[in-house]
Coordinates of C-alpha atoms in Angstrom, one line a residue:
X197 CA -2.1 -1.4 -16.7
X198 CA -1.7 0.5 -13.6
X199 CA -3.6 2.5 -11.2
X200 CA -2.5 4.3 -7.9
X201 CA 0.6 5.7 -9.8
X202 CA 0.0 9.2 -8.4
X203 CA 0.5 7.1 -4.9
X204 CA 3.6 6.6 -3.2
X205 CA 3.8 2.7 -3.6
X206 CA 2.0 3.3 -7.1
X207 CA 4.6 5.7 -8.1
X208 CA 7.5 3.2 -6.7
X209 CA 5.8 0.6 -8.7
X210 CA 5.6 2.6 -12.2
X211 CA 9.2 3.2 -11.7
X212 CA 10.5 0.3 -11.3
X213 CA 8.3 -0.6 -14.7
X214 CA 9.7 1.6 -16.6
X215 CA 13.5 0.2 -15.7
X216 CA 12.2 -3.4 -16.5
X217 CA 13.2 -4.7 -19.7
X218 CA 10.4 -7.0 -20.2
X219 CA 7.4 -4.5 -20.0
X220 CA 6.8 -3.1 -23.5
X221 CA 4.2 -0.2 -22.5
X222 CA 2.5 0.9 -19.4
X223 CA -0.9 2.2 -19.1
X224 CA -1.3 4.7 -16.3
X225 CA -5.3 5.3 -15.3
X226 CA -5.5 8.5 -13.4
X227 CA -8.2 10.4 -11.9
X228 CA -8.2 13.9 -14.0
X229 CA -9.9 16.0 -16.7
X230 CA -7.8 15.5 -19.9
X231 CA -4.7 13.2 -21.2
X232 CA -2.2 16.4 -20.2
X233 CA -4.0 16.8 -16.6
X234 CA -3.0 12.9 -15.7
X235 CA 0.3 12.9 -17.6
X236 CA 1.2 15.7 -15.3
X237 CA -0.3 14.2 -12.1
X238 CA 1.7 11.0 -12.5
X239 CA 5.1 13.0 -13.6
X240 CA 4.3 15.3 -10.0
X241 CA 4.3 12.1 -8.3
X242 CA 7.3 10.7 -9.6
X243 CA 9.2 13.7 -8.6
X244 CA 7.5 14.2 -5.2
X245 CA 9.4 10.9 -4.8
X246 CA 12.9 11.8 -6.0
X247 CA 12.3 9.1 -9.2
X248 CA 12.7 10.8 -13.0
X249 CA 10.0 12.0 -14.4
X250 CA 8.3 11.6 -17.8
X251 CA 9.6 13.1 -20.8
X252 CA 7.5 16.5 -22.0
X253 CA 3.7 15.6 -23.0
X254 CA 3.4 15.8 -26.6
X255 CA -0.1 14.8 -28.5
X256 CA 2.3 14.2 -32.1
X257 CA 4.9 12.2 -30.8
X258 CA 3.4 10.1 -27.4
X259 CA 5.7 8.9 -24.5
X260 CA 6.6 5.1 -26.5
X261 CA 6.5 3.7 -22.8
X262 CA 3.9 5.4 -20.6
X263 CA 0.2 6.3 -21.4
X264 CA -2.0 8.3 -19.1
X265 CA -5.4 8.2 -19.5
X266 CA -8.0 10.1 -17.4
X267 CA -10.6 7.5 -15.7
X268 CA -13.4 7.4 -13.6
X269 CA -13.1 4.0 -12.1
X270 CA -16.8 4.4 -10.8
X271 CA -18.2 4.3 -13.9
X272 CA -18.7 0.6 -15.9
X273 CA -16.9 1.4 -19.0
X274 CA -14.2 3.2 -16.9
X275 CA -15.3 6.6 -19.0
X276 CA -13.6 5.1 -21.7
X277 CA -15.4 5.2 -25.9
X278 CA -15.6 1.4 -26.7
X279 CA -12.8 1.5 -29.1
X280 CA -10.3 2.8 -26.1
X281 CA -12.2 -0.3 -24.3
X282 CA -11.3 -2.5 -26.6
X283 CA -7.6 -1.5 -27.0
X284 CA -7.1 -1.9 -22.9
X285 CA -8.6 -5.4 -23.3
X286 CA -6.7 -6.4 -26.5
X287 CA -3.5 -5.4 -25.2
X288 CA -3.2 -5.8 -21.4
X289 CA -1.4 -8.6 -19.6
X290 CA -1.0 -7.3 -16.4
X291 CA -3.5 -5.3 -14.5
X292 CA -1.8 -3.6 -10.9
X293 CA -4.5 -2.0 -8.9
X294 CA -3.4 0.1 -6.9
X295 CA -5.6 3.3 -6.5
X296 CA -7.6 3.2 -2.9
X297 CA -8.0 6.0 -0.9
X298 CA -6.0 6.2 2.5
X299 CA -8.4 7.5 4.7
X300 CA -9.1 6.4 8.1
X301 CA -12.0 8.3 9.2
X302 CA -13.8 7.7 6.5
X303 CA -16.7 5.3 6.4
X304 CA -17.5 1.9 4.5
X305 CA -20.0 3.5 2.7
X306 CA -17.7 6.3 0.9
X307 CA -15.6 3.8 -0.4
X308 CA -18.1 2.1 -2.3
X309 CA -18.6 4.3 -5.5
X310 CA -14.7 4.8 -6.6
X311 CA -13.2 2.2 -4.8
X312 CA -15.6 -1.1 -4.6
X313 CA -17.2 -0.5 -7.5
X314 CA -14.1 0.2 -9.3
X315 CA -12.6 -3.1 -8.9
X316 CA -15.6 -4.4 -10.1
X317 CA -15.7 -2.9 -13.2
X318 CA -11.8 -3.5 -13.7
X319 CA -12.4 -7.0 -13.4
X320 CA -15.2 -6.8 -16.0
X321 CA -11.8 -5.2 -17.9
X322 CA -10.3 -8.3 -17.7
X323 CA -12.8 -10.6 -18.1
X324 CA -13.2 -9.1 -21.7
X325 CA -9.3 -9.5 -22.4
X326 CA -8.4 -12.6 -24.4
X327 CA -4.7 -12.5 -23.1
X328 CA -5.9 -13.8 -19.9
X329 CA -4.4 -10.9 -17.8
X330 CA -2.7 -11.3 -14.4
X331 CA -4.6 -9.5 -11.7
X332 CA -2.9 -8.1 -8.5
X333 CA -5.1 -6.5 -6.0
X334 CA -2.5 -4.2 -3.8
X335 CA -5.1 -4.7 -0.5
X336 CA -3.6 -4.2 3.4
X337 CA -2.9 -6.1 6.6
X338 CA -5.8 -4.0 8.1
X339 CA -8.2 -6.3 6.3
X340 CA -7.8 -9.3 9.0
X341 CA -5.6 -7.6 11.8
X342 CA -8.6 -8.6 14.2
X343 CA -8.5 -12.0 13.0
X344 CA -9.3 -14.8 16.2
X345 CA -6.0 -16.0 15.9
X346 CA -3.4 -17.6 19.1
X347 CA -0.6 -17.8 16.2
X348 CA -0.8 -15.6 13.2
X349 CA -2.5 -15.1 10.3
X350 CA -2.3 -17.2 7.1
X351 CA -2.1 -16.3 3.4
X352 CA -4.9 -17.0 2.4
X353 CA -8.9 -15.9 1.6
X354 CA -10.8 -14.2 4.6
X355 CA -14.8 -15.0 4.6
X356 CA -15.7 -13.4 8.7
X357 CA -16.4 -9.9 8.1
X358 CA -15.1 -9.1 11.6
X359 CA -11.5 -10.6 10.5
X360 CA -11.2 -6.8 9.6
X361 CA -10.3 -3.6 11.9
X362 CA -13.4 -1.5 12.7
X363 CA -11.9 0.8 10.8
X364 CA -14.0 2.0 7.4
X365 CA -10.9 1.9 5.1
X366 CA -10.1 -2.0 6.6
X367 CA -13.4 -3.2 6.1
X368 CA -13.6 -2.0 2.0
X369 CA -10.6 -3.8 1.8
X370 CA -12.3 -6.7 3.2
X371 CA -15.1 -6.2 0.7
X372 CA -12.3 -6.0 -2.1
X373 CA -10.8 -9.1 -0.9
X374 CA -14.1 -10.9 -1.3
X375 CA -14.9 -9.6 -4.7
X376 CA -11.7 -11.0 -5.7
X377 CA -12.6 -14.4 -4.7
X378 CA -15.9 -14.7 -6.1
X379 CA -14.5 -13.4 -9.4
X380 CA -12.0 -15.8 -9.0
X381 CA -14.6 -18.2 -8.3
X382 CA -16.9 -17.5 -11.2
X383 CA -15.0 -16.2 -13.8
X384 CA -15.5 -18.3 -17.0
X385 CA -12.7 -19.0 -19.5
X386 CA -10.3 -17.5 -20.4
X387 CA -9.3 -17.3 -16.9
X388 CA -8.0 -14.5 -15.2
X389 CA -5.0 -15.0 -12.7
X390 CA -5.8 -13.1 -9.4
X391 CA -3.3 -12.6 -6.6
X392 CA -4.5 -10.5 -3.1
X393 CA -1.4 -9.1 -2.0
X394 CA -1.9 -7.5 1.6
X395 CA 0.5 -4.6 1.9
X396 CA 2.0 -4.2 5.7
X397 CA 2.9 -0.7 7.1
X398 CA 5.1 1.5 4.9
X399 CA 7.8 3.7 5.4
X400 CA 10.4 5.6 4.0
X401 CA 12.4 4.9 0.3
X402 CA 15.4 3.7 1.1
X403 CA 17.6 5.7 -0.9
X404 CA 16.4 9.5 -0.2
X405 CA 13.8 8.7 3.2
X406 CA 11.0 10.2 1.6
X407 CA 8.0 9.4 2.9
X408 CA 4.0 10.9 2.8
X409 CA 3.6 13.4 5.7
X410 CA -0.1 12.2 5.3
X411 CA 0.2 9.1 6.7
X412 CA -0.1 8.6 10.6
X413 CA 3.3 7.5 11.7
X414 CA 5.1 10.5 10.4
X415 CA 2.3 13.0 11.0
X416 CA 2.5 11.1 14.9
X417 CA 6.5 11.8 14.2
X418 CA 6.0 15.4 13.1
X419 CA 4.8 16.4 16.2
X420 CA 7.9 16.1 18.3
X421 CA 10.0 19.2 17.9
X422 CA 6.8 21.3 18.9
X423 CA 5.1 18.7 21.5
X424 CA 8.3 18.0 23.0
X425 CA 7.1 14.5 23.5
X426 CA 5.8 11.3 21.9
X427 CA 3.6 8.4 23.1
X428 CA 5.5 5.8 24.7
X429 CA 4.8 2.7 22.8
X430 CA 6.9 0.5 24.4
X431 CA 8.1 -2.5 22.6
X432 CA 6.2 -1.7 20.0
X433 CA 7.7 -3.8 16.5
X434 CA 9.1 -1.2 14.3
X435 CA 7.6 -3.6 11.6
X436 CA 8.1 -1.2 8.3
X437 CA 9.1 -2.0 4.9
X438 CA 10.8 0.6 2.7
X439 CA 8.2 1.4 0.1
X440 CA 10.2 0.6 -2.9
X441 CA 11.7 -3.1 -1.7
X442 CA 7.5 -2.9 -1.3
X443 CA 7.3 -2.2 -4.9
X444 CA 10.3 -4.7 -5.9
X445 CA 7.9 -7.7 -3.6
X446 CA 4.7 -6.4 -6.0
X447 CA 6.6 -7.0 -9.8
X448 CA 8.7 -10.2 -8.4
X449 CA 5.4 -11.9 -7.4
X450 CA 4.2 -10.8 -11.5
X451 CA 6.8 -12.2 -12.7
X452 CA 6.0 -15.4 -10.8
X453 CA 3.1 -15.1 -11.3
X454 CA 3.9 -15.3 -15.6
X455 CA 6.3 -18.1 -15.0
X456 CA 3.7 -20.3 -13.6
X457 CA 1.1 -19.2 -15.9
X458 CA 3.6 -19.9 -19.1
X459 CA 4.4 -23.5 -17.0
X460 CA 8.4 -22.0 -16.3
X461 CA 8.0 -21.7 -12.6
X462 CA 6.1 -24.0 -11.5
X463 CA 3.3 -27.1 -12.5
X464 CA 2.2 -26.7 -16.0
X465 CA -2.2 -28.0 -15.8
X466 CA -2.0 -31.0 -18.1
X467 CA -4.6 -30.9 -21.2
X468 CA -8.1 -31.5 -19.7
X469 CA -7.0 -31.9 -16.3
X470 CA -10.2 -29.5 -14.5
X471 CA -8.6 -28.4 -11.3
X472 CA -10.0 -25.7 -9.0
X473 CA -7.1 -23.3 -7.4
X474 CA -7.4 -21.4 -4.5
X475 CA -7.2 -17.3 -5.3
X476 CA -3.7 -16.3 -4.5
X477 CA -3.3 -14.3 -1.2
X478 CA 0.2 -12.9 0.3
X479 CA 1.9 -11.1 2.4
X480 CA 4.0 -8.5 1.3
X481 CA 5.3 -6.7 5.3
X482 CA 8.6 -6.7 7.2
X483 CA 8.2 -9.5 9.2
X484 CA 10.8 -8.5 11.5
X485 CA 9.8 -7.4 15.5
X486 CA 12.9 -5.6 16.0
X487 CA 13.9 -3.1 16.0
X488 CA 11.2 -1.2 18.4
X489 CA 9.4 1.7 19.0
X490 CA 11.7 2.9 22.1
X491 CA 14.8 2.2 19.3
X492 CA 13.4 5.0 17.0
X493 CA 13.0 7.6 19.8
X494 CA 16.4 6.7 21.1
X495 CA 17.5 7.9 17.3
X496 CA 15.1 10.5 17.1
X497 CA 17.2 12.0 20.1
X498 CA 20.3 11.3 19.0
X499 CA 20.2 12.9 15.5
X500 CA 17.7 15.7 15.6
X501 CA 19.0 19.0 14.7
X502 CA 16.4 20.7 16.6
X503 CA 17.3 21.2 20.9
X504 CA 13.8 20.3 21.7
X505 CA 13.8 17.0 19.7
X506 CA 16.9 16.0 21.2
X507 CA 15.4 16.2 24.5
X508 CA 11.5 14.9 23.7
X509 CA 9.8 13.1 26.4
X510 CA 7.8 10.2 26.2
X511 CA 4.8 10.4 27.9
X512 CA 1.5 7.6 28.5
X513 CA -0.1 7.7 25.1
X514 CA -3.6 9.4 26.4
X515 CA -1.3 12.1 28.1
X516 CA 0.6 12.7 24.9
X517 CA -2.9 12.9 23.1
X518 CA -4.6 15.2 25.2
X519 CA -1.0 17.3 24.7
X520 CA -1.8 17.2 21.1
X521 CA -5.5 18.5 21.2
X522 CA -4.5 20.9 23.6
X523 CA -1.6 22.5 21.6
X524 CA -2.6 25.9 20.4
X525 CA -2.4 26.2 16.5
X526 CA -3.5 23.8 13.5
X527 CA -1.4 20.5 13.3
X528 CA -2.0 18.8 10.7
X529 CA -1.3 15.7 12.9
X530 CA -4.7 16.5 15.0
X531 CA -7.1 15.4 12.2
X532 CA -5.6 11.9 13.6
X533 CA -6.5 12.2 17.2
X534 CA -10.2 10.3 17.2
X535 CA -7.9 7.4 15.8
X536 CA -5.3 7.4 17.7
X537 CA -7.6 7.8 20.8
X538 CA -9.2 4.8 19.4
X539 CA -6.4 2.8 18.9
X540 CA -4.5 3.8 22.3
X541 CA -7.9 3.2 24.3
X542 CA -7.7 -0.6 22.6
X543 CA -4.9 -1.4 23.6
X544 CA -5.5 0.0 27.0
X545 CA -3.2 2.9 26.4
X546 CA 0.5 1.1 26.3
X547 CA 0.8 -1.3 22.9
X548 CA -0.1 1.6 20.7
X549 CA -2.4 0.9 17.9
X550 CA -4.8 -2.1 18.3
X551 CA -3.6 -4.9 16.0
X552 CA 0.1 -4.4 16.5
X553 CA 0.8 -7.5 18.3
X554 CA -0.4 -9.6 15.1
X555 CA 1.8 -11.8 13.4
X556 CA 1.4 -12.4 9.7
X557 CA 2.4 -15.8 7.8
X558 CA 4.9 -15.1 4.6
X559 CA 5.8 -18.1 3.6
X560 CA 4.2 -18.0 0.1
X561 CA 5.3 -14.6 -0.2
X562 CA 8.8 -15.5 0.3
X563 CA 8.6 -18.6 -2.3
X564 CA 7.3 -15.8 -4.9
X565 CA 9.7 -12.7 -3.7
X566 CA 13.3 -12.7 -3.4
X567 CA 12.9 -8.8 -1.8
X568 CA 10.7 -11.0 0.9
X569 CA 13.5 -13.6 1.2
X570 CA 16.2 -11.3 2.0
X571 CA 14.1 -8.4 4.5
X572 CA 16.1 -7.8 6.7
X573 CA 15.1 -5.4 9.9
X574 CA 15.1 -1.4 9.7
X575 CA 18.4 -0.6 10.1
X576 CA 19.1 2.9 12.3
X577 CA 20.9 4.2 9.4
X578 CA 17.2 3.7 7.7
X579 CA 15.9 5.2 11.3
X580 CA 17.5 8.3 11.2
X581 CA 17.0 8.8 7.1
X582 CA 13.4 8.5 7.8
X583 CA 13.7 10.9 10.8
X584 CA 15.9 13.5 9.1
X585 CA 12.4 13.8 5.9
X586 CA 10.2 13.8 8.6
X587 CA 12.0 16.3 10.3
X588 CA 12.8 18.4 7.7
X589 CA 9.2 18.6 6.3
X590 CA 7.7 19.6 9.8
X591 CA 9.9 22.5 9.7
X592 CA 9.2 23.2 6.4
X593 CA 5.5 23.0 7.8
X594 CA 4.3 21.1 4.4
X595 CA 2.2 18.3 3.6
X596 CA 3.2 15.9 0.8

């Protein structure tokens, strides 16, 4: 069971599902008004993201692989009748959760009814399940980026609220985190297998550079053809992982995940033995600090097609913002400027965004993943294939 598949990791993730041999059927829930309206949401979003998309929709002769059911994760029973219910509980091993909006204005508050909540209530999913379902929560690095930490952070469970960037999206991801441990916690027999996985900062596919001109790094990207300029960020870490080795990390730490719970991978619990286990919690991120920032704009200017990005500027980060704002027309990258004004003010105008300086632990991560094992840094071949989508769509002048 899947949600976030109309998402670009989501959509990575369903992919690479549906080209596993060891996953019988995949249930897709999906914000929308009928079966057809979600069927055709998640097929847009596998195409947005150069992957195959589903066969036709037929109601006589259903997809034998892929389900799509409209949801409403804010409601208890999901909107589902008690017989679909009871089919999702009978049936599901694996629950991927995905689905959270990406929005970094908004406030804690409006992510409590879909998002919070919805958890919730897909954990009462799987509480009802007598196949004792694995659980991944897909949650972020932003939840503990402001941890107190001289060395870096661990894998494992965050209980100080303020662990988490001021941010509103951070914090419910906090929130989520926590609700995953006291379910972990309480959860009577059979017992459900929870794994936090914090996603790091996410970039391009590897094999077509498509990325989501909605996020901040390529809307900050978009802007250099017409700004002629972009922040300097110094040494900033180009610390990105390539959304589908992302998705590979998710399914390889499932399927870890099943070995240990069938007692192939790792210790088998002997008969009676009572132990307590600690929830689950890694890192899925590049943990690479090179290349940097200044390496990206040096590629930027090598292999734009357009005059004025070969020769972009880069300027103190509060002069490149006040650029921005000033720039006569509707950018799409301005609806980012109290952030980035924000971030840039944190870090006292020179680091970029607050919280880049953290270092993350992925030891456990790499034990579970052999896409962890082998990351290797951004490559400027991956540079410039992120550069030439980014490019492209900016001219284009389209959001994706």
């Amino acid at each position: 069971l899947l949600t976030g598949a109309t998402g670009t990791l989501g959509a990575h993730i369903l992919h690479l599902l549906r080209s596993s041999p060891t996953n019988t059927h995949i249930t897709c829930l999906v914000r929308a008004a009928s079966p057809l309206a979600a069927y055709e949401r998640v097929t847009k979003s596998l195409l947005a993201r150069g992957k195959p998309g589903l066969p036709p929709f037929s109601t006589t002769s259903p997809n034998p692989q892929v389900t799509c059911l409209p949801a409403t994760l804010s409601h208890p029973t999901l909107a589902f009748s008690p017989q679909t219910l009871a089919s999702l509980a009978d049936t599901t091993t694996l629950i991927i959760h995905a689905a959270w909006a990406v929005n970094f204005t908004a406030r804690l508050r409006s992510f409590e009814k879909d998002h919070i909540a919805g958890l919730a209530h897909l954990f009462t999913l799987a509480r009802a399940s007598p196949r004792q379902p694995r659980f991944l929560f897909l949650s972020s690095t932003a939840s503990v980026t402001s941890s107190p930490t001289t060395t870096s952070i661990s894998e494992s469970p965050s209980h100080n609220p303020t662990d988490a960037s001021a941010l509103g999206y951070s914090r419910s991801k906090w929130v989520a985190e926590n609700i995953c441990f006291n379910f972990h916690h309480s959860s009577s027999e059979p017992k459900t297998k929870i794994a936090i996985l914090r996603i790091g900062q996410l970039t391009s596919d590897t094999s077509h550079g498509i990325w989501n001109m909605s996020e901040a790094w390529p809307l900050m990207l978009s802007t250099a053809p017409l700004l002629k300029s972009l922040p300097d960020l110094g040494e900033m870490a180009l610390d990105w992982m390539p959304v589908d080795r992302a998705a590979g990390a998710v399914l390889e730490v499932a399927e870890t995940l099943t070995m240990e719970m069938s007692g192939e991978g790792g210790k088998r619990k002997e008969e009676g033995e009572e132990e307590e286990e600690e929830i689950n919690v890694f890192h899925i991120l590049n943990p690479h600090r090179e290349p940097t920032w200044k390496d990206l704009v040096r590629v930027v200017r090598a292999s734009s097609s357009s005059p004025s990005s070969s020769s972009i500027d880069l300027l103190p980060p509060l002069d490149w913002l006040h650029r921005l704002e000033t720039f006569p027309g509707d950018l799409p990258a301005k609806k980012l400027i109290g952030l980035w004004s924000e971030g840039f003010k944190a870090s006292d105008g020179h680091d970029g965004e607050a919280g880049q300086a953290v270092m993350f632990e992925v030891e456990k991560a790499k034990r579970m993943s052999a896409v962890m094992r082998d990351m290797e840094p951004l490559s400027e071949g991956m540079m410039g294939k992120m550069w030439a989508w980014v490019e492209e769509e900016a001219g284009r002048g389209k959001e994706v």
